Tab-separated table of C-alpha atoms and ligand atoms in Angstrom:
chain	number	residue	atom	x	y	z
K	662	MET	CA	40.121	-4.988	-26.042
K	663	THR	CA	36.617	-4.771	-27.576
K	664	LYS	CA	35.250	-1.230	-27.991
K	665	VAL	CA	31.531	-1.000	-27.286
K	666	GLY	CA	29.178	1.271	-29.208
K	667	LYS	CA	28.423	4.482	-27.363
K	668	LEU	CA	29.487	3.340	-23.893
K	669	GLY	CA	32.505	5.368	-22.991
K	670	LYS	CA	32.208	6.092	-19.291
K	671	LEU	CA	30.703	4.146	-16.412
K	672	GLY	CA	30.012	5.643	-12.979
K	673	ILE	CA	30.272	3.450	-9.885
K	674	LEU	CA	28.752	4.252	-6.500
K	675	THR	CA	28.150	2.455	-3.212
K	676	GLY	CA	25.097	3.335	-1.079
K	677	GLY	CA	23.830	2.453	2.422
K	678	GLY	CA	25.832	0.743	5.154
K	679	ASP	CA	29.302	-0.366	4.128
K	680	ALA	CA	29.958	-4.091	3.741
K	681	PRO	CA	32.928	-6.313	2.968
K	682	GLY	CA	32.752	-7.373	-0.671
K	683	LEU	CA	32.108	-3.921	-2.134
K	684	ASN	CA	35.735	-3.284	-3.053
K	685	PRO	CA	36.224	-6.654	-4.791
K	686	ALA	CA	33.072	-5.901	-6.803
K	687	ILE	CA	34.337	-2.434	-7.741
K	688	LYS	CA	37.665	-3.935	-8.825
K	689	SER	CA	35.841	-6.433	-10.985
K	690	VAL	CA	33.632	-3.789	-12.619
K	691	VAL	CA	36.728	-1.727	-13.450
K	692	TYR	CA	38.696	-4.722	-14.813
K	693	ASN	CA	35.794	-6.043	-16.870
K	694	ALA	CA	34.821	-2.611	-18.175
K	695	ALA	CA	38.453	-2.021	-19.258
K	696	GLU	CA	38.181	-5.128	-21.438
K	697	PHE	CA	35.548	-3.266	-23.459
K	698	GLY	CA	37.410	0.031	-23.503
K	699	ILE	CA	35.043	1.570	-20.954
K	700	GLU	CA	36.441	4.114	-18.516
K	701	CYS	CA	35.215	4.054	-14.891
K	702	LEU	CA	34.583	6.924	-12.524
K	703	GLY	CA	34.091	6.421	-8.784
K	704	ILE	CA	31.356	8.637	-7.294
K	705	TYR	CA	32.065	9.477	-3.660
K	706	ASP	CA	29.638	8.750	-0.806
K	707	GLY	CA	26.671	7.143	-2.541
K	708	TRP	CA	23.889	9.249	-4.044
K	709	GLN	CA	25.216	12.292	-2.214
K	710	GLY	CA	28.155	12.271	-4.635
K	711	LEU	CA	25.820	13.062	-7.533
K	712	LEU	CA	24.250	16.125	-5.925
K	713	ASP	CA	25.229	19.704	-6.755
K	714	GLY	CA	28.110	20.804	-4.604
K	715	TYR	CA	29.457	17.259	-4.210
K	716	CYS	CA	29.971	15.889	-7.707
K	717	GLU	CA	32.854	18.254	-8.498
K	718	GLU	CA	35.105	15.679	-6.880
K	719	THR	CA	35.172	12.143	-8.301
K	720	MET	CA	37.729	9.329	-8.428
K	721	PRO	CA	38.922	7.997	-11.791
K	722	LEU	CA	39.195	4.221	-11.427
K	723	ASP	CA	41.500	2.209	-13.654
K	724	PRO	CA	42.857	-1.316	-13.239
K	725	VAL	CA	46.117	-0.058	-11.719
K	726	THR	CA	44.279	1.984	-9.058
K	727	VAL	CA	41.982	-0.846	-7.966
K	728	ARG	CA	44.499	-3.702	-8.299
K	729	ARG	CA	44.666	-4.387	-4.550
K	730	TRP	CA	41.092	-3.426	-3.648
K	731	ASP	CA	39.778	-7.009	-3.451
K	732	ARG	CA	41.507	-7.350	-0.079
K	733	ASP	CA	39.909	-4.217	1.394
K	734	GLY	CA	36.844	-4.144	3.622
K	735	GLY	CA	34.257	-1.330	3.520
K	736	THR	CA	34.139	0.813	0.413
K	737	ASN	CA	37.069	2.862	-0.851
K	738	ILE	CA	34.743	5.360	-2.552
K	739	GLY	CA	32.680	6.027	0.589
K	740	SER	CA	28.982	5.568	1.227
K	741	SER	CA	25.999	7.390	2.699
K	742	ARG	CA	22.312	6.831	3.344
K	743	THR	CA	21.342	9.753	1.097
K	744	ASN	CA	17.895	9.629	-0.475
K	745	PRO	CA	17.882	12.179	-3.326
K	746	PHE	CA	14.091	11.912	-3.554
K	747	ARG	CA	13.637	13.022	0.079
K	748	LEU	CA	16.563	15.099	1.165
K	749	LYS	CA	16.357	17.241	4.292
K	750	PRO	CA	17.704	20.753	3.693
K	751	PRO	CA	20.830	21.434	5.815
K	752	GLY	CA	19.043	24.011	8.015
K	753	GLY	CA	15.976	21.765	8.578
K	754	GLY	CA	12.544	21.973	6.962
K	755	GLU	CA	10.553	19.785	4.605
K	756	PRO	CA	12.500	17.117	2.638
K	757	MET	CA	13.109	18.028	-1.005
K	758	ASP	CA	13.176	15.966	-4.199
K	759	ARG	CA	16.649	16.536	-5.691
K	760	SER	CA	16.620	13.597	-8.113
K	761	GLY	CA	16.819	16.037	-11.059
K	762	GLU	CA	20.287	17.051	-9.871
K	763	VAL	CA	21.414	13.427	-9.900
K	764	LEU	CA	20.317	12.981	-13.535
K	765	GLY	CA	21.806	16.340	-14.528
K	766	ASN	CA	25.134	15.547	-12.914
K	767	MET	CA	25.296	12.099	-14.518
K	768	ASP	CA	25.100	13.945	-17.837
K	769	ARG	CA	27.575	16.618	-16.806
K	770	LEU	CA	30.104	13.961	-15.759
K	771	GLY	CA	29.592	12.234	-19.099
K	772	LEU	CA	28.342	9.012	-17.523
K	773	ASP	CA	26.745	6.715	-20.080
K	774	ALA	CA	25.666	4.327	-17.351
K	775	LEU	CA	25.953	3.743	-13.620
K	776	VAL	CA	26.674	0.627	-11.561
K	777	VAL	CA	25.275	0.993	-8.041
K	778	LEU	CA	26.123	-1.330	-5.195
K	779	GLY	CA	23.697	-1.352	-2.298
K	780	GLY	CA	20.713	-2.739	-0.481
K	781	GLU	CA	16.986	-2.172	-0.821
K	782	ASP	CA	17.124	1.594	-0.280
K	783	THR	CA	19.866	2.121	-2.845
K	784	MET	CA	18.046	-0.140	-5.323
K	785	GLY	CA	14.824	1.785	-4.649
K	786	VAL	CA	16.461	5.070	-5.652
K	787	ALA	CA	18.135	3.353	-8.628
K	788	GLY	CA	14.786	1.943	-9.764
K	789	LYS	CA	13.092	5.351	-9.714
K	790	LEU	CA	15.998	6.985	-11.549
K	791	ALA	CA	15.941	4.180	-14.128
K	792	GLU	CA	12.263	4.956	-14.768
K	793	MET	CA	13.290	8.566	-15.324
K	794	GLY	CA	15.714	7.415	-18.030
K	795	ALA	CA	19.001	6.705	-16.232
K	796	LYS	CA	20.934	3.638	-17.397
K	797	ILE	CA	21.609	1.761	-14.172
K	798	VAL	CA	22.640	-1.744	-13.122
K	799	GLY	CA	22.608	-2.790	-9.447
K	800	ILE	CA	24.791	-5.175	-7.437
K	801	PRO	CA	23.250	-6.579	-4.203
K	802	LYS	CA	24.999	-5.776	-0.943
K	803	THR	CA	23.944	-6.015	2.704
K	804	ILE	CA	25.100	-7.986	5.726
K	805	ASP	CA	21.378	-8.471	6.505
K	806	ARG	CA	20.925	-10.699	3.422
K	807	ASP	CA	17.368	-9.406	3.153
K	808	LEU	CA	17.316	-8.271	-0.477
K	809	TRP	CA	14.552	-9.771	-2.527
K	810	GLY	CA	15.325	-11.837	-5.622
K	811	THR	CA	18.858	-12.981	-4.800
K	812	ASP	CA	20.303	-15.752	-2.625
K	813	TYR	CA	23.449	-13.810	-1.815
K	814	THR	CA	24.190	-10.223	-0.848
K	815	LEU	CA	27.757	-8.997	-0.435
K	816	GLY	CA	28.946	-8.751	3.158
K	817	PHE	CA	26.819	-11.499	4.648
K	818	ASP	CA	29.521	-14.153	4.855
K	819	THR	CA	32.138	-11.877	6.421
K	820	ALA	CA	29.608	-10.587	8.960
K	821	LEU	CA	28.656	-14.186	9.750
K	822	ILE	CA	32.293	-15.026	10.408
K	823	ASN	CA	32.772	-11.878	12.526
K	824	CYS	CA	29.679	-12.596	14.638
K	825	THR	CA	30.595	-16.253	15.082
K	826	GLU	CA	34.042	-15.297	16.299
K	827	ILE	CA	32.641	-13.032	19.030
K	828	ILE	CA	30.028	-15.596	20.037
K	829	ASP	CA	32.892	-18.096	20.420
K	830	ARG	CA	34.909	-15.627	22.462
K	831	SER	CA	32.019	-14.775	24.744
K	832	ARG	CA	31.684	-18.436	25.649
K	833	THR	CA	34.764	-18.616	27.886
K	834	PRO	CA	33.864	-15.780	30.303
K	835	ALA	CA	30.269	-17.036	30.390
K	836	GLY	CA	31.441	-20.604	31.000
K	837	SER	CA	33.919	-19.606	33.712
K	838	HIS	CA	31.414	-17.432	35.594
K	839	HIS	CA	28.328	-19.541	34.886
K	840	TRP	CA	26.352	-16.648	33.503
K	841	VAL	CA	24.132	-16.070	30.498
K	842	GLN	CA	25.869	-14.138	27.766
K	843	VAL	CA	23.451	-12.313	25.489
K	844	VAL	CA	24.971	-11.369	22.123
K	845	GLU	CA	23.011	-8.843	20.056
K	846	VAL	CA	23.697	-8.954	16.335
K	847	MET	CA	22.539	-6.731	13.474
K	848	GLY	CA	20.185	-7.686	10.668
K	849	ARG	CA	17.526	-4.993	10.803
K	850	THR	CA	14.116	-6.709	10.479
K	851	VAL	CA	15.404	-10.152	9.506
K	852	GLY	CA	17.179	-12.925	11.399
K	853	HIS	CA	19.521	-14.508	8.829
K	854	LEU	CA	22.671	-13.233	10.533
K	855	ALA	CA	21.438	-14.063	14.041
K	856	LEU	CA	20.179	-17.525	13.166
K	857	TRP	CA	23.227	-18.738	11.285
K	858	SER	CA	25.858	-17.128	13.520
K	859	GLY	CA	23.952	-18.551	16.485
K	860	VAL	CA	24.062	-22.004	14.951
K	861	ALA	CA	27.738	-21.668	13.985
K	862	GLY	CA	28.634	-20.290	17.429
K	863	GLY	CA	26.692	-22.987	19.292
K	864	ALA	CA	24.246	-20.601	20.998
K	865	TYR	CA	21.692	-22.189	23.317
K	866	LEU	CA	18.884	-19.864	22.223
K	867	ILE	CA	18.488	-17.731	19.112
K	868	LEU	CA	15.838	-15.024	18.928
K	869	ILE	CA	14.866	-13.644	15.534
K	870	PRO	CA	12.472	-10.923	14.319
K	871	GLU	CA	10.426	-13.360	12.251
K	872	HIS	CA	9.061	-15.028	15.404
K	873	LYS	CA	8.049	-13.032	18.475
K	874	PHE	CA	9.481	-14.700	21.596
K	875	ARG	CA	7.939	-15.088	25.072
K	876	TYR	CA	10.006	-14.084	28.085
K	877	ASP	CA	8.493	-16.836	30.244
K	878	ARG	CA	9.547	-19.448	27.662
K	879	VAL	CA	13.109	-18.034	27.551
K	880	PHE	CA	13.266	-18.251	31.369
K	881	GLU	CA	11.840	-21.795	31.333
K	882	LEU	CA	14.454	-22.978	28.828
K	883	LEU	CA	17.212	-21.347	30.867
K	884	GLU	CA	15.966	-22.895	34.123
K	885	GLU	CA	15.924	-26.300	32.432
K	886	ARG	CA	19.572	-25.848	31.473
K	887	HIS	CA	20.510	-24.466	34.879
K	888	ARG	CA	18.934	-27.402	36.758
K	889	ARG	CA	20.716	-29.913	34.580
K	890	GLY	CA	24.092	-28.141	34.971
K	891	ALA	CA	23.612	-27.941	38.745
K	892	ARG	CA	22.778	-31.676	38.961
K	893	ASP	CA	25.595	-32.941	36.820
K	894	ARG	CA	28.883	-31.086	36.291
K	895	ARG	CA	29.426	-32.658	32.891
K	896	TYR	CA	26.695	-30.330	31.596
K	897	PRO	CA	27.169	-26.596	30.986
K	898	ARG	CA	26.237	-24.166	33.744
K	899	TYR	CA	26.141	-21.187	31.387
K	900	ALA	CA	24.311	-20.246	28.213
K	901	VAL	CA	24.860	-18.061	25.186
K	902	ILE	CA	21.842	-16.366	23.647
K	903	VAL	CA	22.048	-14.701	20.248
K	904	VAL	CA	19.376	-12.077	19.732
K	905	ALA	CA	18.781	-10.164	16.512
K	906	GLU	CA	18.518	-6.388	16.977
K	907	GLY	CA	15.058	-6.551	15.401
K	908	ALA	CA	13.722	-9.358	17.617
K	909	ALA	CA	10.871	-8.499	19.982
K	910	ALA	CA	8.800	-10.209	22.642
K	911	GLU	CA	5.104	-10.920	22.151
K	912	HIS	CA	3.012	-7.789	22.785
K	913	GLU	CA	6.137	-5.638	22.828
K	914	ASP	CA	7.717	-3.334	20.271
K	915	VAL	CA	11.244	-3.559	18.916
K	916	VAL	CA	13.825	-1.747	21.031
K	917	THR	CA	15.307	1.341	19.363
K	918	ILE	CA	18.341	3.488	20.152
K	919	ASP	CA	16.306	6.705	19.871
K	920	GLN	CA	13.289	8.151	18.065
K	921	GLU	CA	15.293	9.114	14.957
K	922	ARG	CA	14.599	7.640	11.539
K	923	ASP	CA	17.012	7.673	8.608
K	924	ALA	CA	16.364	9.189	5.157
K	925	PHE	CA	14.506	6.032	4.148
K	926	GLY	CA	12.320	5.985	7.265
K	927	HIS	CA	14.142	3.182	9.111
K	928	GLU	CA	14.270	3.141	12.906
K	929	ARG	CA	17.697	2.823	14.535
K	930	LEU	CA	17.397	-0.601	16.144
K	931	GLY	CA	19.421	-1.621	19.185
K	932	GLY	CA	19.151	-2.407	22.879
K	933	ILE	CA	17.087	-5.608	23.014
K	934	GLY	CA	20.167	-7.525	24.239
K	935	ALA	CA	20.550	-5.340	27.334
K	936	VAL	CA	16.803	-5.458	28.090
K	937	LEU	CA	16.758	-9.256	27.793
K	938	SER	CA	19.869	-9.642	29.936
K	939	GLU	CA	18.413	-7.493	32.715
K	940	ARG	CA	15.191	-9.502	32.741
K	941	ILE	CA	17.160	-12.766	32.892
K	942	ARG	CA	19.062	-11.483	35.955
K	943	LYS	CA	15.806	-10.607	37.671
K	944	SER	CA	13.784	-13.678	36.735
K	945	THR	CA	16.154	-16.668	36.671
K	946	ALA	CA	18.896	-18.228	38.775
K	947	TYR	CA	21.481	-16.962	36.270
K	948	ASP	CA	23.587	-13.851	36.344
K	949	SER	CA	23.745	-12.320	32.874
K	950	ARG	CA	25.791	-10.006	30.651
K	951	ALA	CA	24.971	-8.429	27.290
K	952	VAL	CA	27.131	-7.322	24.404
K	953	THR	CA	26.003	-5.481	21.289
K	954	LEU	CA	28.331	-6.282	18.423
K	955	GLY	CA	27.595	-3.075	16.514
K	956	HIS	CA	29.390	-1.908	13.400
K	957	PRO	CA	32.597	-3.984	13.723
K	958	GLN	CA	30.497	-6.989	12.706
K	959	ARG	CA	30.467	-5.588	9.169
K	960	GLY	CA	34.122	-4.532	9.405
K	961	GLY	CA	37.425	-5.966	8.271
K	962	SER	CA	38.736	-7.646	5.181
K	963	PRO	CA	36.207	-9.541	3.011
K	964	SER	CA	36.030	-13.317	3.462
K	965	PRO	CA	36.952	-15.576	0.516
K	966	THR	CA	33.238	-15.937	-0.293
K	967	ASP	CA	32.717	-12.160	-0.314
K	968	ARG	CA	35.779	-11.680	-2.513
K	969	VAL	CA	34.667	-14.347	-4.977
K	970	MET	CA	31.048	-13.199	-5.034
K	971	GLY	CA	32.121	-9.561	-5.361
K	972	LEU	CA	34.341	-10.390	-8.329
K	973	LEU	CA	31.611	-12.476	-9.987
K	974	PHE	CA	28.825	-9.935	-9.349
K	975	GLY	CA	31.074	-7.214	-10.795
K	976	ALA	CA	31.632	-9.216	-13.978
K	977	GLU	CA	27.890	-9.909	-14.299
K	978	ALA	CA	27.085	-6.211	-13.865
K	979	VAL	CA	29.437	-5.286	-16.706
K	980	HIS	CA	27.845	-7.970	-18.911
K	981	ALA	CA	24.455	-6.406	-18.192
K	982	VAL	CA	25.821	-2.961	-19.094
K	983	ILE	CA	27.319	-4.274	-22.334
K	984	LYS	CA	24.062	-5.978	-23.289
K	985	GLY	CA	22.134	-2.786	-22.478
K	986	ASN	CA	20.223	-4.679	-19.796
K	987	PHE	CA	19.524	-1.555	-17.698
K	988	GLY	CA	17.075	-0.994	-14.846
K	989	LYS	CA	18.146	-4.365	-13.412
K	990	MET	CA	19.966	-5.750	-10.384
K	991	VAL	CA	22.234	-8.755	-10.873
K	992	THR	CA	21.141	-11.768	-8.812
K	993	VAL	CA	22.405	-15.196	-7.917
K	994	ARG	CA	20.839	-18.540	-7.126
K	995	GLY	CA	23.174	-20.496	-4.830
K	996	VAL	CA	26.630	-19.351	-3.776
K	997	ALA	CA	29.847	-19.827	-5.804
K	998	PRO	CA	30.920	-22.194	-7.176
K	999	ALA	CA	27.478	-23.842	-7.292
K	1000	CYS	CA	25.571	-20.836	-8.572
K	1001	GLU	CA	23.715	-19.293	-11.482
K	1002	PHE	CA	23.606	-15.564	-12.114
K	1003	GLY	CA	20.679	-13.621	-13.498
K	1004	THR	CA	19.009	-10.229	-13.288
K	1005	ILE	CA	15.796	-8.843	-11.788
K	1006	SER	CA	14.046	-5.554	-12.443
K	1007	LEU	CA	15.106	-2.920	-9.883
K	1008	ARG	CA	11.494	-2.051	-9.157
K	1009	GLU	CA	10.699	-5.678	-8.324
K	1010	VAL	CA	13.362	-5.686	-5.617
K	1011	VAL	CA	11.734	-2.880	-3.677
K	1012	GLY	CA	9.018	-3.308	-1.051
K	1013	LYS	CA	9.714	-7.002	-0.457
K	1014	ILE	CA	12.348	-8.525	1.776
K	1015	SER	CA	13.824	-11.960	2.121
K	1016	THR	CA	13.135	-13.253	5.626
K	1017	VAL	CA	14.015	-16.443	7.509
K	1018	ASP	CA	11.612	-19.192	6.485
K	1019	VAL	CA	10.347	-19.971	9.993
K	1020	GLU	CA	8.392	-23.019	8.908
K	1021	ARG	CA	11.483	-24.540	7.322
K	1022	TRP	CA	14.273	-23.407	9.653
K	1023	TYR	CA	13.082	-22.230	13.070
K	1024	ASN	CA	12.052	-24.257	16.082
K	1025	THR	CA	9.504	-21.972	17.721
K	1026	GLU	CA	9.386	-24.123	20.873
K	1027	ARG	CA	13.110	-24.212	21.617
K	1028	TYR	CA	14.083	-20.929	19.931
K	1029	HIS	CA	16.715	-22.584	17.800
K	1030	VAL	CA	17.252	-23.958	14.329
K	1031	LYS	CA	15.023	-26.882	13.354
K	1032	ALA	CA	17.619	-29.613	13.963
K	1033	LYS	CA	18.846	-31.283	17.127
K	1034	LEU	CA	22.131	-29.469	17.603
K	1035	VAL	CA	22.473	-28.450	21.261
K	1036	GLU	CA	22.241	-30.231	24.585
K	1037	PRO	CA	19.438	-28.806	26.719
B	1451	F6P	O1	21.693	-2.734	6.840
B	1451	F6P	C1	22.923	-2.976	7.427
B	1451	F6P	C2	22.919	-2.549	8.868
B	1451	F6P	O2	24.180	-2.861	9.422
B	1451	F6P	C3	21.787	-3.154	9.699
B	1451	F6P	O3	22.056	-4.481	10.107
B	1451	F6P	C4	21.704	-2.174	10.823
B	1451	F6P	O4	20.423	-2.164	11.439
B	1451	F6P	C5	21.960	-0.860	10.131
B	1451	F6P	O5	22.714	-1.154	8.977
B	1451	F6P	C6	22.704	0.138	10.973
B	1451	F6P	O6	22.622	1.365	10.370
B	1451	F6P	P1	23.814	2.442	10.394
B	1451	F6P	O7	24.934	1.867	9.622
B	1451	F6P	O8	23.237	3.629	9.722
B	1451	F6P	O9	24.160	2.672	11.834
């Protein structure tokens, strides 16, 4: 065991939507920190856990406690979408900046540094706190895979597998009843999850936020498939469409669940699948059904890739802490084992997102990946 200078205690927190891969990363941070004689403390429920009234309760994390965590989905220390820079008072009213409490409580808990696991919002808060003097290292996590500066974000692979499984399962009812099955997947404003689960699940059409679709073109492509299936029984008489929750038709807005916005100003997306399905029923020869996959798509045990990447990201984060490389998020080029790790400034990560490269990957005529993969 190598003792490191002044670093005695490391806080760990997970922010934003949960994702498979967080627990393996936490395990790795704890194991690697222990090698250097650093103690770890789990902060409950993201940034909320560092506010007055919440930080009294924390979870000491040692290698024995986290030994089995690499098999667990979600996050065992809880998460929230708390923004300490814009926090609504419980009784309503103007949002308040409570970031001072976060810094004060880091001191009070004796935290020499903090490892935060999250997406753009969590990194945004981390970046601002780092500028105020906090010693923070970030680990990228989101099933959306939209974080800037890194090729991989924890949770993406498991979500991809989960979505693909449901797309596969929706094929048999659709095939038996000759209808169009619309499958709505998450991803916020990007289409990585929709595009690649659609490809893996053999969807006929894939609609992504990066390219506005036209209803008349969707109907045309469906009619083409319907005519062929009707003429020759060797061809399918059904279709699966994967639509990203953030996809929208030309001249139309994204479909939202309600008018609410979260603490970071994000709309609650959802409902485009049902709208599309209804229009297909009205405008084509097909009957249609829609399913919104919702939160279970980021549920369950982490895939091998998410376990491996979580463990490797955790180790990299501890290396950054040891080297005093604060105010950074660990990044990766490629995915294990063919990958290279690095770091990027937390402030650079914010305000930019990684979208599907439409030019490279998306066929805007056939609403599919740019490769001949499906029969018309
Ligand atoms: O960012 C991850 C994500 O699952 C998005 O794909 C989705 O739009 C959003 O979170 C859902 O938010 P919540 O978990 O707050 O319902």
